[in-house]
């Protein structure tokens, strides 16, 4: 089994993009950290033939939902906004209008789009994460892309 540090290096960016798609940019790093803390505890028991990326995306989905729920339970006053946005190489920062359109999608559609088009997971694995069938996951992703195109165009973008 490869060292856990290599797992983080190889899949960290994908996990962060998935976390951003589920809870947004503001809470994504907390969800990312929680994902890898949970994964570190469970990693020694992971079977050799496991799909590590799918396993991490599943953990990221759950931890991101936990972080999102925790956010709704606490008030966080902010006096000023940061001067500069996070400049990591991420599509959300290259096109904030597209990110806003993604955030407007219903949860199932947003998650299906993120897991399939951002993380590259097959629909069978997405179905397991979302608790539905592969056909339902495929339909949610297709509907999400359709809605995303409509919202993105409504915002005056190509």
mmCIF file of C-alpha atoms in Angstrom:
data_model
loop_
_atom_site.group_PDB
_atom_site.id
_atom_site.type_symbol
_atom_site.label_atom_id
_atom_site.label_comp_id
_atom_site.label_asym_id
_atom_site.label_seq_id
_atom_site.Cartn_x
_atom_site.Cartn_y
_atom_site.Cartn_z
ATOM 1 C CA UNK A 1 0.000 0.000 0.000
ATOM 2 C CA UNK A 2 1.341 3.416 -0.942
ATOM 3 C CA UNK A 3 2.230 5.892 1.822
ATOM 4 C CA UNK A 4 -0.636 8.127 2.876
ATOM 5 C CA UNK A 5 1.341 11.244 1.949
ATOM 6 C CA UNK A 6 1.334 10.069 -1.677
ATOM 7 C CA UNK A 7 -2.439 9.563 -1.513
ATOM 8 C CA UNK A 8 -2.866 13.157 -0.325
ATOM 9 C CA UNK A 9 -0.546 14.468 -3.034
ATOM 10 C CA UNK A 10 -2.230 12.473 -5.791
ATOM 11 C CA UNK A 11 -5.878 13.059 -4.833
ATOM 12 C CA UNK A 12 -5.801 16.246 -2.755
ATOM 13 C CA UNK A 13 -6.758 18.605 -5.582
ATOM 14 C CA UNK A 14 -9.700 16.436 -6.651
ATOM 15 C CA UNK A 15 -10.955 16.188 -3.074
ATOM 16 C CA UNK A 16 -10.710 19.971 -2.691
ATOM 17 C CA UNK A 17 -12.686 20.567 -5.893
ATOM 18 C CA UNK A 18 -15.380 18.142 -4.727
ATOM 19 C CA UNK A 19 -15.550 19.843 -1.319
ATOM 20 C CA UNK A 20 -15.898 23.228 -3.034
ATOM 21 C CA UNK A 21 -18.714 21.912 -5.185
ATOM 22 C CA UNK A 22 -20.584 20.563 -2.152
ATOM 23 C CA UNK A 23 -20.128 23.361 0.424
ATOM 24 C CA UNK A 24 -18.634 26.280 -1.485
ATOM 25 C CA UNK A 25 -15.242 27.928 -1.425
ATOM 26 C CA UNK A 26 -15.503 29.338 2.106
ATOM 27 C CA UNK A 27 -15.844 25.964 3.860
ATOM 28 C CA UNK A 28 -14.043 23.723 1.388
ATOM 29 C CA UNK A 29 -10.683 23.728 3.152
ATOM 30 C CA UNK A 30 -12.289 22.665 6.435
ATOM 31 C CA UNK A 31 -14.075 19.830 4.628
ATOM 32 C CA UNK A 32 -10.812 18.903 2.878
ATOM 33 C CA UNK A 33 -8.978 18.702 6.197
ATOM 34 C CA UNK A 34 -11.753 16.666 7.800
ATOM 35 C CA UNK A 35 -11.727 14.332 4.801
ATOM 36 C CA UNK A 36 -8.051 13.530 5.119
ATOM 37 C CA UNK A 37 -8.187 13.223 8.913
ATOM 38 C CA UNK A 38 -10.954 10.648 8.556
ATOM 39 C CA UNK A 39 -9.145 8.932 5.700
ATOM 40 C CA UNK A 40 -5.903 8.757 7.677
ATOM 41 C CA UNK A 41 -7.664 6.888 10.485
ATOM 42 C CA UNK A 42 -9.292 4.411 8.100
ATOM 43 C CA UNK A 43 -6.441 4.033 5.588
ATOM 44 C CA UNK A 44 -4.667 1.101 7.285
ATOM 45 C CA UNK A 45 -7.846 -1.001 6.943
ATOM 46 C CA UNK A 46 -8.456 -0.112 3.276
ATOM 47 C CA UNK A 47 -8.266 -3.185 1.002
ATOM 48 C CA UNK A 48 -5.375 -3.252 -1.460
ATOM 49 C CA UNK A 49 -7.728 -3.357 -4.464
ATOM 50 C CA UNK A 50 -9.895 -0.421 -3.339
ATOM 51 C CA UNK A 51 -10.488 2.548 -5.629
ATOM 52 C CA UNK A 52 -8.775 5.145 -3.457
ATOM 53 C CA UNK A 53 -10.147 8.131 -5.353
ATOM 54 C CA UNK A 54 -13.761 6.942 -5.077
ATOM 55 C CA UNK A 55 -13.199 6.141 -1.397
ATOM 56 C CA UNK A 56 -11.859 9.662 -0.784
ATOM 57 C CA UNK A 57 -14.695 11.304 -2.720
ATOM 58 C CA UNK A 58 -17.196 9.369 -0.591
ATOM 59 C CA UNK A 59 -15.485 10.579 2.585
ATOM 60 C CA UNK A 60 -15.271 14.125 1.169
ATOM 61 C CA UNK A 61 -19.003 14.100 0.408
ATOM 62 C CA UNK A 62 -19.830 13.101 3.978
ATOM 63 C CA UNK A 63 -17.383 15.472 5.625
ATOM 64 C CA UNK A 64 -18.481 18.372 3.410
ATOM 65 C CA UNK A 65 -22.090 17.765 4.411
ATOM 66 C CA UNK A 66 -20.991 17.730 8.073
ATOM 67 C CA UNK A 67 -19.111 21.002 7.635
ATOM 68 C CA UNK A 68 -22.102 22.544 5.862
ATOM 69 C CA UNK A 69 -24.420 21.492 8.670
ATOM 70 C CA UNK A 70 -22.032 22.876 11.275
ATOM 71 C CA UNK A 71 -21.876 26.183 9.387
ATOM 72 C CA UNK A 72 -25.646 26.572 9.653
ATOM 73 C CA UNK A 73 -25.452 26.126 13.424
ATOM 74 C CA UNK A 74 -23.014 28.946 14.097
ATOM 75 C CA UNK A 75 -22.857 32.621 13.296
ATOM 76 C CA UNK A 76 -19.591 33.928 11.933
ATOM 77 C CA UNK A 77 -19.444 37.729 11.829
ATOM 78 C CA UNK A 78 -17.027 39.173 9.305
ATOM 79 C CA UNK A 79 -16.031 42.815 9.452
ATOM 80 C CA UNK A 80 -14.314 42.951 6.065
ATOM 81 C CA UNK A 81 -13.833 40.713 3.074
ATOM 82 C CA UNK A 82 -10.349 39.570 2.054
ATOM 83 C CA UNK A 83 -8.585 41.853 -0.393
ATOM 84 C CA UNK A 84 -7.588 39.032 -2.724
ATOM 85 C CA UNK A 85 -9.455 35.856 -3.625
ATOM 86 C CA UNK A 86 -7.810 32.463 -3.278
ATOM 87 C CA UNK A 87 -5.611 32.171 -6.366
ATOM 88 C CA UNK A 88 -5.183 28.392 -6.522
ATOM 89 C CA UNK A 89 -5.516 26.828 -9.947
ATOM 90 C CA UNK A 90 -9.199 26.024 -9.830
ATOM 91 C CA UNK A 91 -11.989 26.623 -12.350
ATOM 92 C CA UNK A 92 -14.027 28.382 -9.652
ATOM 93 C CA UNK A 93 -11.443 31.159 -9.525
ATOM 94 C CA UNK A 94 -11.001 31.442 -13.262
ATOM 95 C CA UNK A 95 -14.739 31.869 -13.835
ATOM 96 C CA UNK A 96 -16.704 32.969 -10.743
ATOM 97 C CA UNK A 97 -19.910 33.313 -12.796
ATOM 98 C CA UNK A 98 -19.772 29.643 -13.681
ATOM 99 C CA UNK A 99 -19.180 28.845 -10.002
ATOM 100 C CA UNK A 100 -22.237 30.905 -9.033
ATOM 101 C CA UNK A 101 -24.348 29.042 -11.595
ATOM 102 C CA UNK A 102 -23.118 25.721 -10.174
ATOM 103 C CA UNK A 103 -24.068 26.816 -6.661
ATOM 104 C CA UNK A 104 -27.665 27.488 -7.805
ATOM 105 C CA UNK A 105 -28.201 23.879 -8.880
ATOM 106 C CA UNK A 106 -30.250 21.591 -6.612
ATOM 107 C CA UNK A 107 -28.033 19.497 -4.302
ATOM 108 C CA UNK A 108 -28.381 16.154 -6.127
ATOM 109 C CA UNK A 109 -27.643 17.766 -9.490
ATOM 110 C CA UNK A 110 -24.700 19.796 -8.160
ATOM 111 C CA UNK A 111 -23.208 16.736 -6.468
ATOM 112 C CA UNK A 112 -23.695 14.500 -9.515
ATOM 113 C CA UNK A 113 -22.094 17.114 -11.793
ATOM 114 C CA UNK A 114 -19.181 17.593 -9.385
ATOM 115 C CA UNK A 115 -18.525 13.897 -8.862
ATOM 116 C CA UNK A 116 -18.759 12.997 -12.536
ATOM 117 C CA UNK A 117 -17.341 16.040 -14.324
ATOM 118 C CA UNK A 118 -14.898 17.303 -11.683
ATOM 119 C CA UNK A 119 -13.815 14.113 -9.898
ATOM 120 C CA UNK A 120 -14.316 11.868 -12.934
ATOM 121 C CA UNK A 121 -16.216 9.154 -11.086
ATOM 122 C CA UNK A 122 -18.422 6.678 -12.961
ATOM 123 C CA UNK A 123 -22.165 6.827 -12.361
ATOM 124 C CA UNK A 124 -22.196 3.536 -10.404
ATOM 125 C CA UNK A 125 -19.879 5.048 -7.787
ATOM 126 C CA UNK A 126 -21.817 8.323 -7.753
ATOM 127 C CA UNK A 127 -25.002 6.339 -7.133
ATOM 128 C CA UNK A 128 -23.397 4.690 -4.114
ATOM 129 C CA UNK A 129 -22.362 8.079 -2.716
ATOM 130 C CA UNK A 130 -25.735 9.730 -3.316
ATOM 131 C CA UNK A 131 -27.810 6.705 -2.309
ATOM 132 C CA UNK A 132 -29.588 6.215 -5.624
ATOM 133 C CA UNK A 133 -29.227 4.162 -8.818
ATOM 134 C CA UNK A 134 -26.675 4.683 -11.591
ATOM 135 C CA UNK A 135 -29.509 5.759 -13.895
ATOM 136 C CA UNK A 136 -30.691 8.325 -11.339
ATOM 137 C CA UNK A 137 -27.117 9.609 -10.934
ATOM 138 C CA UNK A 138 -26.739 9.872 -14.718
ATOM 139 C CA UNK A 139 -30.078 11.719 -14.962
ATOM 140 C CA UNK A 140 -29.123 14.102 -12.128
ATOM 141 C CA UNK A 141 -25.812 14.896 -13.848
ATOM 142 C CA UNK A 142 -27.522 15.439 -17.206
ATOM 143 C CA UNK A 143 -30.193 17.654 -15.641
ATOM 144 C CA UNK A 144 -27.485 19.529 -13.754
ATOM 145 C CA UNK A 145 -25.528 20.229 -16.935
ATOM 146 C CA UNK A 146 -28.724 21.331 -18.693
ATOM 147 C CA UNK A 147 -29.619 23.683 -15.821
ATOM 148 C CA UNK A 148 -26.034 24.878 -15.549
ATOM 149 C CA UNK A 149 -26.007 25.824 -19.233
ATOM 150 C CA UNK A 150 -29.300 27.671 -18.852
ATOM 151 C CA UNK A 151 -28.196 29.578 -15.714
ATOM 152 C CA UNK A 152 -24.781 30.336 -17.106
ATOM 153 C CA UNK A 153 -26.333 31.800 -20.258
ATOM 154 C CA UNK A 154 -28.879 33.787 -18.213
ATOM 155 C CA UNK A 155 -25.953 35.469 -16.478
ATOM 156 C CA UNK A 156 -24.846 36.797 -19.874
ATOM 157 C CA UNK A 157 -22.003 34.337 -20.376
ATOM 158 C CA UNK A 158 -21.214 32.254 -23.458
#
